[in-house]
PDB file of C-alpha atoms in Angstrom:
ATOM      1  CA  UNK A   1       0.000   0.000   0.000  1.00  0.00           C
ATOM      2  CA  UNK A   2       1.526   3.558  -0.888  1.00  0.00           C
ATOM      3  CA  UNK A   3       0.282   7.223  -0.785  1.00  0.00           C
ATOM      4  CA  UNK A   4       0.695   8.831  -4.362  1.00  0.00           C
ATOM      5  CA  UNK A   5       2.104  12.172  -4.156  1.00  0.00           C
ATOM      6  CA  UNK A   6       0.499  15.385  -5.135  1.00  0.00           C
ATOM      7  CA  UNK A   7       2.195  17.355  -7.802  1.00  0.00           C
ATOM      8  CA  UNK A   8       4.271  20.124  -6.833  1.00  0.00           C
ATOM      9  CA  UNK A   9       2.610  22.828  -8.360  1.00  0.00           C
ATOM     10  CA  UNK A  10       0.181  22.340  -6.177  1.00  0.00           C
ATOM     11  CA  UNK A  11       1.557  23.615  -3.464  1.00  0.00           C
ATOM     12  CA  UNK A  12       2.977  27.153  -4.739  1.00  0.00           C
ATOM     13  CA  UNK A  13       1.928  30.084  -3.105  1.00  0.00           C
ATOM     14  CA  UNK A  14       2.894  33.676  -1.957  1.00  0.00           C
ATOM     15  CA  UNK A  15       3.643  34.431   2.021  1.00  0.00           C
ATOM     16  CA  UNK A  16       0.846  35.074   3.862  1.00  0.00           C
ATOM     17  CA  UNK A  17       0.214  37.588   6.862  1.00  0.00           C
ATOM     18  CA  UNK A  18       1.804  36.365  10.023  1.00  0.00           C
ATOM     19  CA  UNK A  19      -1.001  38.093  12.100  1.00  0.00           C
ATOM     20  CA  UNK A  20      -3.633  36.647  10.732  1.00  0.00           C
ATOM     21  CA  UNK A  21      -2.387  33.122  10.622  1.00  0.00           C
ATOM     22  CA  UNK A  22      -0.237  32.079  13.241  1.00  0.00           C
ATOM     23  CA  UNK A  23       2.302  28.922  13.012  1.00  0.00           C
ATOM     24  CA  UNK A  24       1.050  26.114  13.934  1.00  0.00           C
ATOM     25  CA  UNK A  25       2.823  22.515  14.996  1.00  0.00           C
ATOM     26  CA  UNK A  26       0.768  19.519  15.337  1.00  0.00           C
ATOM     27  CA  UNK A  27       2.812  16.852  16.635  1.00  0.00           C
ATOM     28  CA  UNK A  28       2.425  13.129  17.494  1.00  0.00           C
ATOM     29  CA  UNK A  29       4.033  12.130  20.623  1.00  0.00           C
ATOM     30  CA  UNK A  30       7.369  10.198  19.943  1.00  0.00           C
ATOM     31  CA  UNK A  31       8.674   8.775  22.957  1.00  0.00           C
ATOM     32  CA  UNK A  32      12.177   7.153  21.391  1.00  0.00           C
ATOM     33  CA  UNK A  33      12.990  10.628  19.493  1.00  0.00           C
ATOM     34  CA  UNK A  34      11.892  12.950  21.850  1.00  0.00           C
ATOM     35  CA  UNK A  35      12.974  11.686  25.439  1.00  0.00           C
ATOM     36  CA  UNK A  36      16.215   9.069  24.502  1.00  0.00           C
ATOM     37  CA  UNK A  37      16.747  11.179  21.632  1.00  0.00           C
ATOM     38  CA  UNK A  38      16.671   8.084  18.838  1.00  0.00           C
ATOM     39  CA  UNK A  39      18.370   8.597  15.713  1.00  0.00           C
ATOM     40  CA  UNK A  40      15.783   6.761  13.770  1.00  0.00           C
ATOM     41  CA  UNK A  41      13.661   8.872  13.091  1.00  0.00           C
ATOM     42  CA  UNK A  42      12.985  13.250  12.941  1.00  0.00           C
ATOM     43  CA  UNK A  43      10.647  13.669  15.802  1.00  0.00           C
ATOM     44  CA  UNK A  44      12.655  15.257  18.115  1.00  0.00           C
ATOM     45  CA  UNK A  45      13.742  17.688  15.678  1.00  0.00           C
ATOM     46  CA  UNK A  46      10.890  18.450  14.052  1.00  0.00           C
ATOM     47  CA  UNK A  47       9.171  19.720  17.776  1.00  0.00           C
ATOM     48  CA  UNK A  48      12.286  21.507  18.626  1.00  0.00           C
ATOM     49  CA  UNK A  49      12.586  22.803  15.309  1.00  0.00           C
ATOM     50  CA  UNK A  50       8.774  23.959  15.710  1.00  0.00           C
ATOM     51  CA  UNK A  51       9.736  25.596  19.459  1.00  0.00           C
ATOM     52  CA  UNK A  52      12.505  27.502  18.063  1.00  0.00           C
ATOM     53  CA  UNK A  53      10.506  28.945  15.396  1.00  0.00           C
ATOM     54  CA  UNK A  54       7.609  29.929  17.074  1.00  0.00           C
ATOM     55  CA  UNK A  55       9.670  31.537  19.697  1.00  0.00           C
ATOM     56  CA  UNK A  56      11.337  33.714  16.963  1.00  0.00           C
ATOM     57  CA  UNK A  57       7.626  34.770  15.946  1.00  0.00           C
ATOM     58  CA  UNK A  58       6.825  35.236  19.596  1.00  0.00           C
ATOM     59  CA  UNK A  59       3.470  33.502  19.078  1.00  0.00           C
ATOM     60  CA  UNK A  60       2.060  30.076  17.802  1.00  0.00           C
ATOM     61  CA  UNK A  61       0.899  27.077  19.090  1.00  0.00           C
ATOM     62  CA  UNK A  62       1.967  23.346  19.418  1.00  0.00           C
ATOM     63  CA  UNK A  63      -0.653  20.812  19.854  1.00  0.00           C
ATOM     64  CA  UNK A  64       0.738  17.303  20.935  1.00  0.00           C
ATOM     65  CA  UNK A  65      -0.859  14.409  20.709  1.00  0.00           C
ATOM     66  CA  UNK A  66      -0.740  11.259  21.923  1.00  0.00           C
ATOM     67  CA  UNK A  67      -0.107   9.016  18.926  1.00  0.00           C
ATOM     68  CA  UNK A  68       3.155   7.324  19.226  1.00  0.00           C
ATOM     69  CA  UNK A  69       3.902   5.274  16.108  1.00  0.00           C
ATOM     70  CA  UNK A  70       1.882   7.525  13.726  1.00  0.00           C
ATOM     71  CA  UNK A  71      -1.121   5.895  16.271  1.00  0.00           C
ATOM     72  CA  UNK A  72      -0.186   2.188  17.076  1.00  0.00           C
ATOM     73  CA  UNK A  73       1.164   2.727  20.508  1.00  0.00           C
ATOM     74  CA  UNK A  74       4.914   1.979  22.061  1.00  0.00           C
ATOM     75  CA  UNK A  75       5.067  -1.799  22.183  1.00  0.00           C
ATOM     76  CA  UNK A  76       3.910  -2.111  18.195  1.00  0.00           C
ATOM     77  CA  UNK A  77       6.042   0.630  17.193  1.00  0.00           C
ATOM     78  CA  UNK A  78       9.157  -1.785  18.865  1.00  0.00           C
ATOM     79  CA  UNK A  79       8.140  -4.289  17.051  1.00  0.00           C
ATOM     80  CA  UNK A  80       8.002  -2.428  14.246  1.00  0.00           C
ATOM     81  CA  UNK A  81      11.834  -1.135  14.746  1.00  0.00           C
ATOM     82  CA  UNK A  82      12.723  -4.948  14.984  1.00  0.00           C
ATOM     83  CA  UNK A  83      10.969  -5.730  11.328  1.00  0.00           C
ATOM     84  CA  UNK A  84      13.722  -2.370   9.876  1.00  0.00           C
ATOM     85  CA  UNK A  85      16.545  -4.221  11.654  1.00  0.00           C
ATOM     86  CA  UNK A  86      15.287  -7.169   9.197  1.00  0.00           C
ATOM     87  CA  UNK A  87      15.325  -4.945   6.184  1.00  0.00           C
ATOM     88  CA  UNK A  88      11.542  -3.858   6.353  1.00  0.00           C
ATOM     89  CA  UNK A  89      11.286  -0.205   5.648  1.00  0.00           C
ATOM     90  CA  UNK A  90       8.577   2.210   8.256  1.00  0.00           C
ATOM     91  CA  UNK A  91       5.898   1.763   5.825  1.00  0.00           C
ATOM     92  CA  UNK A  92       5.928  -2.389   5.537  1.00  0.00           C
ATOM     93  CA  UNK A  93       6.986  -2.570   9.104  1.00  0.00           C
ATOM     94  CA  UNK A  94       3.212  -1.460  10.415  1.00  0.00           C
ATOM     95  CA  UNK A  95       2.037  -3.176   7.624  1.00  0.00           C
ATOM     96  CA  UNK A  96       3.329  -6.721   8.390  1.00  0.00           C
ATOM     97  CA  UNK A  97       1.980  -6.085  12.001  1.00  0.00           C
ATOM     98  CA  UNK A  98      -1.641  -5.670  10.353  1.00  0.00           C
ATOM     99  CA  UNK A  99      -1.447  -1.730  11.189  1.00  0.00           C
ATOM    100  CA  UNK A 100      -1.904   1.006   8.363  1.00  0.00           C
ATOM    101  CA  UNK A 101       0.939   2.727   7.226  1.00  0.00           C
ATOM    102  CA  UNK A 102      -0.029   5.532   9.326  1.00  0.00           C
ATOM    103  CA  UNK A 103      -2.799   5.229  11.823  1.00  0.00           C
ATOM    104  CA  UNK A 104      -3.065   8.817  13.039  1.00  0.00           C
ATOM    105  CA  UNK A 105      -5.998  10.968  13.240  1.00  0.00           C
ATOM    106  CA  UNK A 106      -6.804  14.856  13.524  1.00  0.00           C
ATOM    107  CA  UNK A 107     -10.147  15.360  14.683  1.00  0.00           C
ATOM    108  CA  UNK A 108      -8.966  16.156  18.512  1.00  0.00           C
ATOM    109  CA  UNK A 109      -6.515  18.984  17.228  1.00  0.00           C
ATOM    110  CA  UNK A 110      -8.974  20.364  15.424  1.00  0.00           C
ATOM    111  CA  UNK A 111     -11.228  20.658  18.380  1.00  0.00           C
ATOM    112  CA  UNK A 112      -8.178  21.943  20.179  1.00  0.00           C
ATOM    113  CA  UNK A 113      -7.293  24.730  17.583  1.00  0.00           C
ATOM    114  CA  UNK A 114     -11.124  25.573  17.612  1.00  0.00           C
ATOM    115  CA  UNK A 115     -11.047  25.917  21.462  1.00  0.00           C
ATOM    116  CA  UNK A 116      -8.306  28.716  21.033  1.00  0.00           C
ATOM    117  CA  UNK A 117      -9.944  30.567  18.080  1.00  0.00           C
ATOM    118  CA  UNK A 118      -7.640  29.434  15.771  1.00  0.00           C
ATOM    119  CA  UNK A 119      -9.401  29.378  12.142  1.00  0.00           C
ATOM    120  CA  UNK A 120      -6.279  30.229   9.919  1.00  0.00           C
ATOM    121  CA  UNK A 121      -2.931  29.059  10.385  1.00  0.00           C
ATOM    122  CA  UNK A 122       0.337  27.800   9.156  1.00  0.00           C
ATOM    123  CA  UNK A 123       1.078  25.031   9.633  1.00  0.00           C
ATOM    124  CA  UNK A 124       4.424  23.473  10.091  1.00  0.00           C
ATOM    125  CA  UNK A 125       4.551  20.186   8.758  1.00  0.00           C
ATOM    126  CA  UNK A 126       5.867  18.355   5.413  1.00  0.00           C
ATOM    127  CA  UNK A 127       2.890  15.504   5.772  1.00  0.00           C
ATOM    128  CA  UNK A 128      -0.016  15.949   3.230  1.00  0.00           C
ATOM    129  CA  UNK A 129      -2.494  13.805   4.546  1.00  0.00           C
ATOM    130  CA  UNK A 130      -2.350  15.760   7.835  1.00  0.00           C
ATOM    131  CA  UNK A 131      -3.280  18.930   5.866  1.00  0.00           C
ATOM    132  CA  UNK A 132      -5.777  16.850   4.263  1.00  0.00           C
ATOM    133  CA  UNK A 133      -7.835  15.935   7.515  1.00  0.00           C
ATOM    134  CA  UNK A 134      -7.319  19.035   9.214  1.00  0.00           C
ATOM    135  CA  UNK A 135      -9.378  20.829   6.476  1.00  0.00           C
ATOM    136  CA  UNK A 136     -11.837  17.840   5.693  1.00  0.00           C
ATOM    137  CA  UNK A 137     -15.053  16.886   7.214  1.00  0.00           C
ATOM    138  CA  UNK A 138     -16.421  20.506   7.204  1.00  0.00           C
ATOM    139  CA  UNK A 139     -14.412  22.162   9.183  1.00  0.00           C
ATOM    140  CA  UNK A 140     -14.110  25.533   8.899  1.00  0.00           C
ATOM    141  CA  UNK A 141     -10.681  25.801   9.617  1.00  0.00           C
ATOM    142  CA  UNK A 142      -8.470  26.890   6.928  1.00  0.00           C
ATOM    143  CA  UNK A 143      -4.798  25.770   6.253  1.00  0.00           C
ATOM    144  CA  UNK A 144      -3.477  29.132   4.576  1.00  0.00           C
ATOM    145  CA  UNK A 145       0.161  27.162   3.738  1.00  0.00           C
ATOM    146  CA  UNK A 146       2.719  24.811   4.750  1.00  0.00           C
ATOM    147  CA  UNK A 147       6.061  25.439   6.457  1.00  0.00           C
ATOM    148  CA  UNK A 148       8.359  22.672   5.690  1.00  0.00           C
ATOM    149  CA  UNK A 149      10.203  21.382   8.329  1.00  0.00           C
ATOM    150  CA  UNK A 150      13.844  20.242   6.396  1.00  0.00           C
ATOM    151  CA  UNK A 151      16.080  18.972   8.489  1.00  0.00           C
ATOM    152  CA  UNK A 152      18.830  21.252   9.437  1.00  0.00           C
ATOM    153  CA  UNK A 153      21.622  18.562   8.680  1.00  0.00           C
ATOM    154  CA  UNK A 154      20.912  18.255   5.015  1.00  0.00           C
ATOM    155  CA  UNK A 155      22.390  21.264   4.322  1.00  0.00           C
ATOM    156  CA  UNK A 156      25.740  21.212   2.735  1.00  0.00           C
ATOM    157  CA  UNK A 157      27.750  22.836   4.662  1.00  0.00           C
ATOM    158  CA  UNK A 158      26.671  21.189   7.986  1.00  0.00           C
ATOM    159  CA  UNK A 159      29.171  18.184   7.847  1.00  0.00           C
ATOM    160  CA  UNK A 160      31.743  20.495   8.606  1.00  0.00           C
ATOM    161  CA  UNK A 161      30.274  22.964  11.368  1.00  0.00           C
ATOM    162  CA  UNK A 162      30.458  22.331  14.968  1.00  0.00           C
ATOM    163  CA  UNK A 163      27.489  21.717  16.972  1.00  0.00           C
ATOM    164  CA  UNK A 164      26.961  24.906  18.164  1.00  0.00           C
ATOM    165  CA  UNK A 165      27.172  26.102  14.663  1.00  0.00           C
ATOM    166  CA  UNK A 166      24.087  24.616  13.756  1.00  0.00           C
ATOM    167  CA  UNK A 167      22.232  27.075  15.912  1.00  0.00           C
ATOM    168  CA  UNK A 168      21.642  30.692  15.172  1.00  0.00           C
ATOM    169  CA  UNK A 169      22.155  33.402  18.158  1.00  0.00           C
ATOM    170  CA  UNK A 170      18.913  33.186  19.873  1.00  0.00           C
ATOM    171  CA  UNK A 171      18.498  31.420  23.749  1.00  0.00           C
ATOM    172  CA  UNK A 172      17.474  27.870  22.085  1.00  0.00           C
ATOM    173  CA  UNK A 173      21.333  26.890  23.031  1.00  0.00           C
ATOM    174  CA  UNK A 174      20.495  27.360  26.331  1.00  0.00           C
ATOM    175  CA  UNK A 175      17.235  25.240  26.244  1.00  0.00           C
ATOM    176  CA  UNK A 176      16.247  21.809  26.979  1.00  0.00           C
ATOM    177  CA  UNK A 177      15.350  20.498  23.466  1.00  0.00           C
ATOM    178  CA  UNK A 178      18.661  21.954  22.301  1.00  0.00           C
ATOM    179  CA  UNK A 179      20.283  18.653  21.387  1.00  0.00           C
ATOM    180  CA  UNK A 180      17.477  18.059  19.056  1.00  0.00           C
ATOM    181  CA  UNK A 181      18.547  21.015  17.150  1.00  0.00           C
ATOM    182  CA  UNK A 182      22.528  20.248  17.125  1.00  0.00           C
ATOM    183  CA  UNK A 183      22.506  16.853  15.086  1.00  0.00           C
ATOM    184  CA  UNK A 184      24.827  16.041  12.768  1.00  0.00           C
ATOM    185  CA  UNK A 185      24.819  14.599   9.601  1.00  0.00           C
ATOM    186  CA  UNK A 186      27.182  12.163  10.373  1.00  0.00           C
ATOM    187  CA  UNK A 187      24.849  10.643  12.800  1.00  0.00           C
ATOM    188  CA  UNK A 188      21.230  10.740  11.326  1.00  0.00           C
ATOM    189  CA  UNK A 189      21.416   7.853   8.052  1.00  0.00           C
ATOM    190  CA  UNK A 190      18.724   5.905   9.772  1.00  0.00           C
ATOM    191  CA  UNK A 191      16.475   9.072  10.014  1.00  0.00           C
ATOM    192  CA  UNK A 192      17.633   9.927   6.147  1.00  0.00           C
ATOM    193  CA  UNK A 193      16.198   6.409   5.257  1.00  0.00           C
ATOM    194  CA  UNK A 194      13.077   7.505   7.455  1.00  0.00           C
ATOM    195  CA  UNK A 195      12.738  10.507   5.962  1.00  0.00           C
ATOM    196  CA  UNK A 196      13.325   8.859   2.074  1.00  0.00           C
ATOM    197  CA  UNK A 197      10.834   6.477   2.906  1.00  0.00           C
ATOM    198  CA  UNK A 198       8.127   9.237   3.827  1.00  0.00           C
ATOM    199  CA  UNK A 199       8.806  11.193   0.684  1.00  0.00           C
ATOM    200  CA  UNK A 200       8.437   8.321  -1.812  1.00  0.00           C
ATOM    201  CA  UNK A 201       5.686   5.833   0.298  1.00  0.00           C
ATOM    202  CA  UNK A 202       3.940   8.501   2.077  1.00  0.00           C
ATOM    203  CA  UNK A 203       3.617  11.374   0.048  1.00  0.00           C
ATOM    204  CA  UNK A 204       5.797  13.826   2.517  1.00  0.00           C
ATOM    205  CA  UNK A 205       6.892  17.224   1.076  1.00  0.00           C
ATOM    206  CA  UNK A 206      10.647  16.210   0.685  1.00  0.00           C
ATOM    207  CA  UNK A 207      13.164  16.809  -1.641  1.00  0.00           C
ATOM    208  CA  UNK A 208      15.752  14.086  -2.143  1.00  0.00           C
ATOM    209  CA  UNK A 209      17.448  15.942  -4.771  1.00  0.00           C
ATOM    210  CA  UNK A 210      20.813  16.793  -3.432  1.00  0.00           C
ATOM    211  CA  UNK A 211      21.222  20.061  -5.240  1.00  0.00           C
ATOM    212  CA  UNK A 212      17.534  20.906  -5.352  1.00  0.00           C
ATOM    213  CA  UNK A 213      17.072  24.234  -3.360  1.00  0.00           C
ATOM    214  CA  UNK A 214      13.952  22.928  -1.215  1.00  0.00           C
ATOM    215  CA  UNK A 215      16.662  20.612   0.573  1.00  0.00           C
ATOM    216  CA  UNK A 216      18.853  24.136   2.026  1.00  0.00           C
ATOM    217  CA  UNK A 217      15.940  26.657   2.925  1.00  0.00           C
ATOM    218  CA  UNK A 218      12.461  25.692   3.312  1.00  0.00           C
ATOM    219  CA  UNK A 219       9.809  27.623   1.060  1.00  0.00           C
ATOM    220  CA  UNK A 220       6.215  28.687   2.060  1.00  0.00           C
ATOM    221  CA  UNK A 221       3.623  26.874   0.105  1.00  0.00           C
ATOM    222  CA  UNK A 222      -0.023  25.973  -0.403  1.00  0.00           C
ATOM    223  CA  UNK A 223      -2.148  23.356  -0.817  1.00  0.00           C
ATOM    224  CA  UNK A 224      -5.505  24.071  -3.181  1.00  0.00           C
TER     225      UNK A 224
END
């Protein structure tokens, strides 16, 4: 079973007002990325990527949600590591355990966003199918754009930089979820094949082309 990407023009838009649409993160809990800081995956750098940049705005929101293994819980998601040690990739991994590919659902953060007023927003995120429910089943809530979320050790020069190079001048250094920020390329080629795998089974906004220039800085876009 596979997701069949959109195509990219679909997605092209100009920047939108940062009042009137604040950034948004909706994130599925990750226990292995987030709290012992796995390597398998992008979770912990995609919320402390989504922290850092909603600090810069100085508003935004991050609703978290418990759905660890994109919905089929701790223990499955274990097993499912133990199916990539045999070669499996994320997708066929849940599969072979009689899971879907991804499991997770929207319908509390849209209650949640609803709660706080929130009808426009951007949303930072590189998952289409998480756009897709947020703005299905007639809710009023509109998705203005996307913010990718590339990771910050594709970019070419970051093989060489130290750590603290990876992080601009602001007080995330000084913060908790700094680690998740600081990771080096050198360190991350089981969250590369994660990441590959999303892109070309799950229809994630990703560029894989080394030289394209959506791999070095992220671009606002919008989905029709």
């Amino acid at each position: 079973m596979g997701f069949e990407p959109d195509p990219v023009d679909s997605f092209v838009a100009p920047r939108v007002s940062l009042v009137n649409a604040p950034l948004v993160r909706i994130h599925s809990e990750c226990f292995t990325g987030e709290t012992v800081s796995s390597v398998r995956c992008d979770c912990g750098y995609q919320l402390a990527e989504a922290m850092r940049l909603i600090q810069q705005e100085g508003r935004g929101v991050i609703v978290y949600l418990r759905q660890e293994g994109r919905g089929i819980g701790l223990l499955e998601k274990l097993k499912a590591y133990n199916l990539q040690d045999m070669g499996h990739d994320t997708v066929d991994a849940n599969l072979l355990l009689n899971h879907p590919a991804d499991a997770r659902t929207y319908g509390a953060a849209r209650a949640i966003l609803a709660d706080l007023g929130v009808d426009k927003l951007r949303l930072l995120t590189n998952n289409t199918d998480k756009i897709r429910q947020l703005q299905g089943h007639g809710t009023k809530l509109d998705v203005v754009c996307h913010v990718p979320m590339y990771p910050r050790w594709w970019s070419n020069d970051n093989e060489s930089s130290s750590s603290n190079d990876t992080l601009d001048d602001s007080p995330a250094s000084e913060l908790s979820y700094s680690r998740h920020l600081a990771l080096q390329k050198n360190v991350m080629a089981e969250a590369d094949l994660y990441l590959k795998t999303k892109a070309q089974r799950m229809g994630h906004m990703l560029s894989l082309n080394p030289t394209s220039p959506l791999l070095l800085r992220p671009l606002v876009s919008k989905l029709d």
